[in-house]
mmCIF file of C-alpha atoms and ligand atoms in Angstrom:
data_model
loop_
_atom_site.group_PDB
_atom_site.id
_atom_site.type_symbol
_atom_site.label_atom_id
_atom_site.label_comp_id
_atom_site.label_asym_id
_atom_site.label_seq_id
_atom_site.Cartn_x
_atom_site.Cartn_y
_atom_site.Cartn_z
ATOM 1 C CA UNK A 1 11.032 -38.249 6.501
ATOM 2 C CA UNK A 2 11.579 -35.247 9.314
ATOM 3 C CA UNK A 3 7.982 -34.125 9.995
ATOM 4 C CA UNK A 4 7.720 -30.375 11.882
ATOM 5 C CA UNK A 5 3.815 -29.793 13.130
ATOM 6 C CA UNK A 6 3.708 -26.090 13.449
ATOM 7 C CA UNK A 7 0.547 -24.446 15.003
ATOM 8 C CA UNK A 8 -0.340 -22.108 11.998
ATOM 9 C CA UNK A 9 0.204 -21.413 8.645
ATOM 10 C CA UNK A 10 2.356 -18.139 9.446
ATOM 11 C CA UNK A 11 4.351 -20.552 11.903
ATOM 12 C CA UNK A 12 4.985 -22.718 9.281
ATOM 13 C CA UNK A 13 6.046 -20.445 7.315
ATOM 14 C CA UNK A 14 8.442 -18.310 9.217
ATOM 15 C CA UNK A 15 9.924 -22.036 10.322
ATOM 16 C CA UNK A 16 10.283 -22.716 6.279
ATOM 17 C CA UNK A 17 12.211 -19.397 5.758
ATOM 18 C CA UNK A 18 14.308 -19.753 8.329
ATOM 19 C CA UNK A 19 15.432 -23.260 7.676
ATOM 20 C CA UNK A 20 16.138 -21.439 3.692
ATOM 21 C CA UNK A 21 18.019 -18.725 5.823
ATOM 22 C CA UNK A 22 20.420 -20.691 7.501
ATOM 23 C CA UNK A 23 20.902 -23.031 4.039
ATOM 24 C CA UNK A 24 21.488 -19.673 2.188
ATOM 25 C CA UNK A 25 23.908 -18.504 4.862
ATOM 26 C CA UNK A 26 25.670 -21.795 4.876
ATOM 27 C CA UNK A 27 26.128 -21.456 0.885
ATOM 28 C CA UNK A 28 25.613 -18.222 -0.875
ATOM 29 C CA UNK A 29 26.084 -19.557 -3.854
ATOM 30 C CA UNK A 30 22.738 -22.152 -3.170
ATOM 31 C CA UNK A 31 20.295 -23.888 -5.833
ATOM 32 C CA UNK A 32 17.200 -23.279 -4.732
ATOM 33 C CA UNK A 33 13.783 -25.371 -6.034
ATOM 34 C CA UNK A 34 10.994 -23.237 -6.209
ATOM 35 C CA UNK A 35 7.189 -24.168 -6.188
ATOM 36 C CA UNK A 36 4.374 -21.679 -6.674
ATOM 37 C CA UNK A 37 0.940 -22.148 -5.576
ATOM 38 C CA UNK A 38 -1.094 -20.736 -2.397
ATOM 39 C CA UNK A 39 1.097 -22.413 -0.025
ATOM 40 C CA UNK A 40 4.572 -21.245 0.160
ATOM 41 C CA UNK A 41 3.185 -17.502 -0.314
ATOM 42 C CA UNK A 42 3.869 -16.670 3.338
ATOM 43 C CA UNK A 43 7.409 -18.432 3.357
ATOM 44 C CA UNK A 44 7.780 -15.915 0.415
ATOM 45 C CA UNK A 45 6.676 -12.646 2.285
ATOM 46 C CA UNK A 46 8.861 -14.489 5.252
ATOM 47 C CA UNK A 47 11.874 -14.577 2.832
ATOM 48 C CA UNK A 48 11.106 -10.832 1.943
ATOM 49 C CA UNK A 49 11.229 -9.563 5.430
ATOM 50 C CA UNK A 50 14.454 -11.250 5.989
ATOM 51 C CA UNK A 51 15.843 -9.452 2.933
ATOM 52 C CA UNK A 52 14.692 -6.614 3.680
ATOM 53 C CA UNK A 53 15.410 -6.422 7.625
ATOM 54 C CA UNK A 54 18.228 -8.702 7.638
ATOM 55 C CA UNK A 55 20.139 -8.394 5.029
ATOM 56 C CA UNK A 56 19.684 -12.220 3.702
ATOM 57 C CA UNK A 57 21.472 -11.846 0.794
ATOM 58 C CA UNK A 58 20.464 -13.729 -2.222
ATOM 59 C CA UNK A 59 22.543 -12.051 -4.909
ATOM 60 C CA UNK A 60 24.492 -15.457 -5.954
ATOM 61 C CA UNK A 61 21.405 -17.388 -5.288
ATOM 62 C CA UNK A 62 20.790 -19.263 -8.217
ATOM 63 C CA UNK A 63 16.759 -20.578 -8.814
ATOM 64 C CA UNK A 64 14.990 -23.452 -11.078
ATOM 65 C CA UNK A 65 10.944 -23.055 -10.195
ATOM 66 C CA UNK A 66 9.219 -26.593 -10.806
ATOM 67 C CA UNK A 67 6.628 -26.080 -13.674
ATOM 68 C CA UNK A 68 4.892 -23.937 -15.549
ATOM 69 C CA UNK A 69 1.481 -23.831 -17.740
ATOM 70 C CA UNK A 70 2.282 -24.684 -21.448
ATOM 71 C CA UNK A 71 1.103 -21.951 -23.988
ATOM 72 C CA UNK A 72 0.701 -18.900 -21.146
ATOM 73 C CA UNK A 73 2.780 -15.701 -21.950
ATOM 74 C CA UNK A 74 5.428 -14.797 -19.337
ATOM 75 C CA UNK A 75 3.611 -11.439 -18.951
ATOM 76 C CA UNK A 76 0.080 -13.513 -18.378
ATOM 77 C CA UNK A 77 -0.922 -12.770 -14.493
ATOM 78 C CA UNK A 78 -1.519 -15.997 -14.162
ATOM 79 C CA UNK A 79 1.588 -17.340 -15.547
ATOM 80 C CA UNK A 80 4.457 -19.118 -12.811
ATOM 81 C CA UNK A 81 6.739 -16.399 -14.692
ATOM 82 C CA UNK A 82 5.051 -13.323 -13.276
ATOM 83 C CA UNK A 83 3.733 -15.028 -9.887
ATOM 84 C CA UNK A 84 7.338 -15.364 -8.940
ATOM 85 C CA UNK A 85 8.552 -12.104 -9.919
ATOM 86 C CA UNK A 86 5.087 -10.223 -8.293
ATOM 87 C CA UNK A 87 5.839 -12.484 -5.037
ATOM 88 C CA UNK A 88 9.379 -12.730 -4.422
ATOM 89 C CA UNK A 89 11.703 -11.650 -7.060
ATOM 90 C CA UNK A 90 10.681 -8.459 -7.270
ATOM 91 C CA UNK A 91 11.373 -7.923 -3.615
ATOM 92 C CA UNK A 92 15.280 -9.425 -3.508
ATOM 93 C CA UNK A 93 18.469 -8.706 -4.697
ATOM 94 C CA UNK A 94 18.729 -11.708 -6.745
ATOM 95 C CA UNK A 95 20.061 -11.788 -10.438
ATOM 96 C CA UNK A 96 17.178 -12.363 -12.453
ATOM 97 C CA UNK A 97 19.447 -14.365 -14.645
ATOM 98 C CA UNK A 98 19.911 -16.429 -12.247
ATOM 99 C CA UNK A 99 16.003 -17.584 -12.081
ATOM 100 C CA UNK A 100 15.299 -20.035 -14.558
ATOM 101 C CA UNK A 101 11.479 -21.126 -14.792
ATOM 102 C CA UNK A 102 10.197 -23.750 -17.642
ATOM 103 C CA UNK A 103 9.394 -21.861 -21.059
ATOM 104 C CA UNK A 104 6.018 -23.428 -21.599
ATOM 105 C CA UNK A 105 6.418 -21.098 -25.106
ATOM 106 C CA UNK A 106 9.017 -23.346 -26.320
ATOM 107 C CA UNK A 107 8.392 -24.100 -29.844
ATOM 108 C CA UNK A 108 10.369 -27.488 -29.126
ATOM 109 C CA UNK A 109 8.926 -28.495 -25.560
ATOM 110 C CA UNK A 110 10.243 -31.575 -25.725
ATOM 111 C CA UNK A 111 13.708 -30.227 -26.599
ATOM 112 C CA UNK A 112 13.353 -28.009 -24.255
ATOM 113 C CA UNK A 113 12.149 -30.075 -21.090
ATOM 114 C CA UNK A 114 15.970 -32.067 -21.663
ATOM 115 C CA UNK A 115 17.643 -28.781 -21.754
ATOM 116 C CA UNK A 116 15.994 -28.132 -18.593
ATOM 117 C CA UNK A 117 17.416 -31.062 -16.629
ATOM 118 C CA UNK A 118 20.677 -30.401 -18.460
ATOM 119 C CA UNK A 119 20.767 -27.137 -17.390
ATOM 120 C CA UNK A 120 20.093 -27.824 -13.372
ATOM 121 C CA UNK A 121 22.805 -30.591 -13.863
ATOM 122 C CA UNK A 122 25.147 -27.657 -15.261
ATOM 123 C CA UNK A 123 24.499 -25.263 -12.482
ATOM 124 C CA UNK A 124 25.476 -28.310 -9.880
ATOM 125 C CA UNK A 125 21.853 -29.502 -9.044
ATOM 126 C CA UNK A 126 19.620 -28.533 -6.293
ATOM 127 C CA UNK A 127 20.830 -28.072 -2.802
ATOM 128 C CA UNK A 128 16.996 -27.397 -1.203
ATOM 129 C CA UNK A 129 13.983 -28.119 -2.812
ATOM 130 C CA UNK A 130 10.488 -26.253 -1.893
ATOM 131 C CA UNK A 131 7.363 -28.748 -2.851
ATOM 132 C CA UNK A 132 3.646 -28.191 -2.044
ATOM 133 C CA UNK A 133 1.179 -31.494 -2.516
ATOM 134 C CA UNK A 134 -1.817 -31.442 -3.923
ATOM 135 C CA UNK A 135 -4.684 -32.833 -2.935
ATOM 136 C CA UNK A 136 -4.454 -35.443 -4.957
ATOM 137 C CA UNK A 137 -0.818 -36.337 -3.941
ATOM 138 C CA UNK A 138 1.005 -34.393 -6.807
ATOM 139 C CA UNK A 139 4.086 -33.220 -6.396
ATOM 140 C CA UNK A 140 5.120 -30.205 -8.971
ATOM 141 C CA UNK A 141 2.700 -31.204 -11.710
ATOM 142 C CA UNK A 142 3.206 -35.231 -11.686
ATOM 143 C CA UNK A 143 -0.124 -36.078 -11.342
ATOM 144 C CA UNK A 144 -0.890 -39.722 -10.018
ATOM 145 C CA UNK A 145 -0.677 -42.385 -12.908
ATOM 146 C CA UNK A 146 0.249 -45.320 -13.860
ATOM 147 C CA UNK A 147 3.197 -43.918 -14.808
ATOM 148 C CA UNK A 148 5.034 -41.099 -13.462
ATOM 149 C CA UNK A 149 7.928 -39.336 -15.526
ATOM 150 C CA UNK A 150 11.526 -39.438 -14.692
ATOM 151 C CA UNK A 151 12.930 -35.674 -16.016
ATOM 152 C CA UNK A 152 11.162 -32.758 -17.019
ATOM 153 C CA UNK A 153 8.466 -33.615 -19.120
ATOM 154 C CA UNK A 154 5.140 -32.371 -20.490
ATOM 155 C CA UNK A 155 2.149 -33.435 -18.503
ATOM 156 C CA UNK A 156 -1.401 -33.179 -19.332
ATOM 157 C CA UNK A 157 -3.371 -31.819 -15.652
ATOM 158 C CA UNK A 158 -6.010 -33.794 -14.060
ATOM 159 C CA UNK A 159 -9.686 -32.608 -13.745
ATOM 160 C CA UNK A 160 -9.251 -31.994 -10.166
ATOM 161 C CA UNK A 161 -5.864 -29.973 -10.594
ATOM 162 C CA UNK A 162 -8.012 -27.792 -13.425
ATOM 163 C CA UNK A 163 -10.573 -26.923 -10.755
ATOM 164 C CA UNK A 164 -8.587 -26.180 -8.304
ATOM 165 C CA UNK A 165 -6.094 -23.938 -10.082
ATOM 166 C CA UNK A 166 -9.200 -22.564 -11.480
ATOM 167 C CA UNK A 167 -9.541 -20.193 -8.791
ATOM 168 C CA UNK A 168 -6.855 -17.889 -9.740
ATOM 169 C CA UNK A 169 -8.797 -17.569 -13.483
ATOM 170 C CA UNK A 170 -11.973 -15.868 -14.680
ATOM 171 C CA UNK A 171 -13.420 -19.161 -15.964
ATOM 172 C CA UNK A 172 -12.462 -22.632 -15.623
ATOM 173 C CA UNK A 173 -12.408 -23.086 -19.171
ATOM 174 C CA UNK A 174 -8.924 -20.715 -19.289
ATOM 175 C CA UNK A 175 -7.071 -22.754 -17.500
ATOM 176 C CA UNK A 176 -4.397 -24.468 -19.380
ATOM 177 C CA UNK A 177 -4.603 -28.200 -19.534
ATOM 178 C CA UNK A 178 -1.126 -29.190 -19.802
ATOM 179 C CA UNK A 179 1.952 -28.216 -18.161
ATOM 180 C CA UNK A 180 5.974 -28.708 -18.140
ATOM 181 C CA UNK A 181 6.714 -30.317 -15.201
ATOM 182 C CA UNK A 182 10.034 -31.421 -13.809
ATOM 183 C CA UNK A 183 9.806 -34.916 -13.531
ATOM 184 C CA UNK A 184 10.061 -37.052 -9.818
ATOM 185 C CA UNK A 185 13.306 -38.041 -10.478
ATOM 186 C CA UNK A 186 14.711 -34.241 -11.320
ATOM 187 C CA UNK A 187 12.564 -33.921 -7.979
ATOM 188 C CA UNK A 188 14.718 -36.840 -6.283
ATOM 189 C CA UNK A 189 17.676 -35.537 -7.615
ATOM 190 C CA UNK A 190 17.733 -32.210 -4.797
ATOM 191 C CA UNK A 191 20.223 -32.732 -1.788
ATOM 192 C CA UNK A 192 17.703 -31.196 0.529
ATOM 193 C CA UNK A 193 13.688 -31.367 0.444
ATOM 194 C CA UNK A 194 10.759 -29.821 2.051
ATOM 195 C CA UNK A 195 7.510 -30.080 1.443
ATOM 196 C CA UNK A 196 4.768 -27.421 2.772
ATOM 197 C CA UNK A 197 1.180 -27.943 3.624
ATOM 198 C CA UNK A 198 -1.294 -26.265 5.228
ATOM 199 C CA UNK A 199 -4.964 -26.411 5.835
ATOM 200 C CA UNK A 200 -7.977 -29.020 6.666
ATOM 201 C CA UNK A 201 -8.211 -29.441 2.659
ATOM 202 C CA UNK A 202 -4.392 -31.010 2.624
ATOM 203 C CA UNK A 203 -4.947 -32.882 5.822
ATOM 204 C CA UNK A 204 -6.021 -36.866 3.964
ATOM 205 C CA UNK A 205 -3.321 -36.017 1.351
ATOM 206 C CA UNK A 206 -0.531 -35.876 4.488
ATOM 207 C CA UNK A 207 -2.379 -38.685 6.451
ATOM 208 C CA UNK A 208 -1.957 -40.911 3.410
ATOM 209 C CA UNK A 209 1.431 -39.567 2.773
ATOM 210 C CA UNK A 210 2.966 -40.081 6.478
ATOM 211 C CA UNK A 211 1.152 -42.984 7.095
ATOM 212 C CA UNK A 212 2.141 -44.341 3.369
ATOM 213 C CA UNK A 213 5.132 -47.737 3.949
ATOM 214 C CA UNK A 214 4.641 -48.133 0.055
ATOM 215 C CA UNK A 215 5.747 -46.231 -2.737
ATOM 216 C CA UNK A 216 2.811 -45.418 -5.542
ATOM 217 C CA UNK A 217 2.432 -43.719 -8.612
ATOM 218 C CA UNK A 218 -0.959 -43.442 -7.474
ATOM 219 C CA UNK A 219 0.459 -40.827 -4.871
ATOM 220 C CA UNK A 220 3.411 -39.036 -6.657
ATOM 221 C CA UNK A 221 4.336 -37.772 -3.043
ATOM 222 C CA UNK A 222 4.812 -41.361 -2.072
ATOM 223 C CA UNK A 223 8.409 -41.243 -3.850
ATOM 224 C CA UNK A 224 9.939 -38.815 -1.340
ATOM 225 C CA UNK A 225 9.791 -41.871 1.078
ATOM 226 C CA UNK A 226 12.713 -43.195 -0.981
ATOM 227 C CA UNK A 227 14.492 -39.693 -0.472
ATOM 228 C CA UNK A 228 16.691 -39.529 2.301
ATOM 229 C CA UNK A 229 16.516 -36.034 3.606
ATOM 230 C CA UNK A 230 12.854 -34.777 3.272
ATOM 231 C CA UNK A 231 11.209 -32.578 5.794
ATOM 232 C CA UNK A 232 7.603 -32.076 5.633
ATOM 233 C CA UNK A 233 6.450 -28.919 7.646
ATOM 234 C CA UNK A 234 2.920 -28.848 7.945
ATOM 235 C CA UNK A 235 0.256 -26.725 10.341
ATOM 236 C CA UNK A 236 -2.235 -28.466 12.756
ATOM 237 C CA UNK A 237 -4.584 -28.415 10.494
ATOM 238 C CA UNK A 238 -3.265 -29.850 7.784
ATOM 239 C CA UNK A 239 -2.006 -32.582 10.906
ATOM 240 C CA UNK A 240 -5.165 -33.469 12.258
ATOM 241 C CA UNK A 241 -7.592 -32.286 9.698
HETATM 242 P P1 PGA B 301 -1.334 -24.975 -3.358
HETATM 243 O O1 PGA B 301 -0.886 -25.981 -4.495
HETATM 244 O O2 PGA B 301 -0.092 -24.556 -2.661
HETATM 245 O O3 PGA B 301 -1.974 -23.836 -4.102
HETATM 246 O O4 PGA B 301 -2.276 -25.704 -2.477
HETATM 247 C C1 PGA B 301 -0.013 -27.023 -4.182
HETATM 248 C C2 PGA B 301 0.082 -27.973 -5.335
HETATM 249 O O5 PGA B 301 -0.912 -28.161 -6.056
HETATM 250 O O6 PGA B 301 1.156 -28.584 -5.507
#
């Protein structure tokens, strides 16, 4: 595991979009992994600028996003479907078509979550994969168990995950309570990994994490240690707390 200490979250973030810069330039025809979440917002805007200014072109770009709530509507601003579009597709030249994002409408999720893993399979796999961690240790929504899923699955969200994705609802009682998640070993299964964190509130997650010399299902981020290209970029506070 690579670990990059930047000084601030915009640091981080800028270093996160460039290393995605030089992948996309290397391969224009790239799988991305996509997370959402407060994290990789500024690698995002980042991303954006480099469009924009730059000319990064992401027209053959080809996206799977990680999870999404079960039972939201794509048009729900709270949904992964329109936080993506609202904070990066929107702003791109990429194919829309090319974005693919877990129906959590399906009326067969279960169907549906092996199509999923079929489908990234089909397009080649992931090249790069972008993960945040939660405070808890989760890694897309594989929250820790005593078991942790293998492909995309459905996943029912610990209290602590409700609360703190209840900040982006009116109430805490609208946020969904199960999610389709891909699973850690659709996670595994990307050439190329980094994982973002930032802030004091991350910092005993990443201590556990790069301290960690055991896998756990108790700390779903534990797995990457058996992944052998992961890069965790994280800002000093996240570091040192
Ligand atoms: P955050 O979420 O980026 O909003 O902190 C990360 C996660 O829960 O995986």
């Amino acid at each position: 595991m690579r670990v990059i200490v930047e000084k601030d979250y915009d640091t981080m973030s800028k270093v996160a979009a460039n290393i995605m810069k030089e992948e996309i330039n290397k391969n224009l025809s790239i799988v991305l992994g996509l997370a959402t979440g407060s994290t990789p917002v500024g690698m995002y805007k980042e991303l954006i600028r480099l469009h924009k200014e730059e000319g990064l072109d992401f027209s053959n770009v080809t996206t799977f996003n990680l999870d999404e709530y079960v039972g939201i509507d794509e048009e729900h601003p709270n949904s992964y479907h329109y936080f993506m579009k609202d904070i990066l597709f929107d702003h791109i030249n990429i194919n829309l078509e090319n974005t693919f994002i877990p129906n959590g409408k399906s009326k067969d999720l279960h169907g549906y979550c092996k199509q999923y893993d079929k489908l990234i399979k089909e397009k080649g796999g992931i090249d790069l994969q972008i993960l945040g961690i939660g405070e808890n240790g989760h890694i897309a929504f594989n929250e820790p168990d005593e078991e942790l899923n293998v492909g995309t699955s459905i996943v029912n969200l610990t209290e602590s995950t409700v609360e703190a994705n209840s900040r982006f609802f009116d109430s805490i009682d609208e946020v969904p309570k199960t999610a389709i998640t891909m699973g850690i070993g659709s996670i595994m299964k990307a050439k190329n990994i980094i994982l973002l964190a930032s802030g004091k509130n991350k910092s005993k997650v990443i201590k556990q994490l790069l301290k960690a010399d055991k896998i756990t299902t108790k700390l779903p981020a534990s797995m990457l240690l058996l992944h052998p290209n992961v890069t965790v970029i994280v800002d000093e506070e996240a570091y040192n707390g």
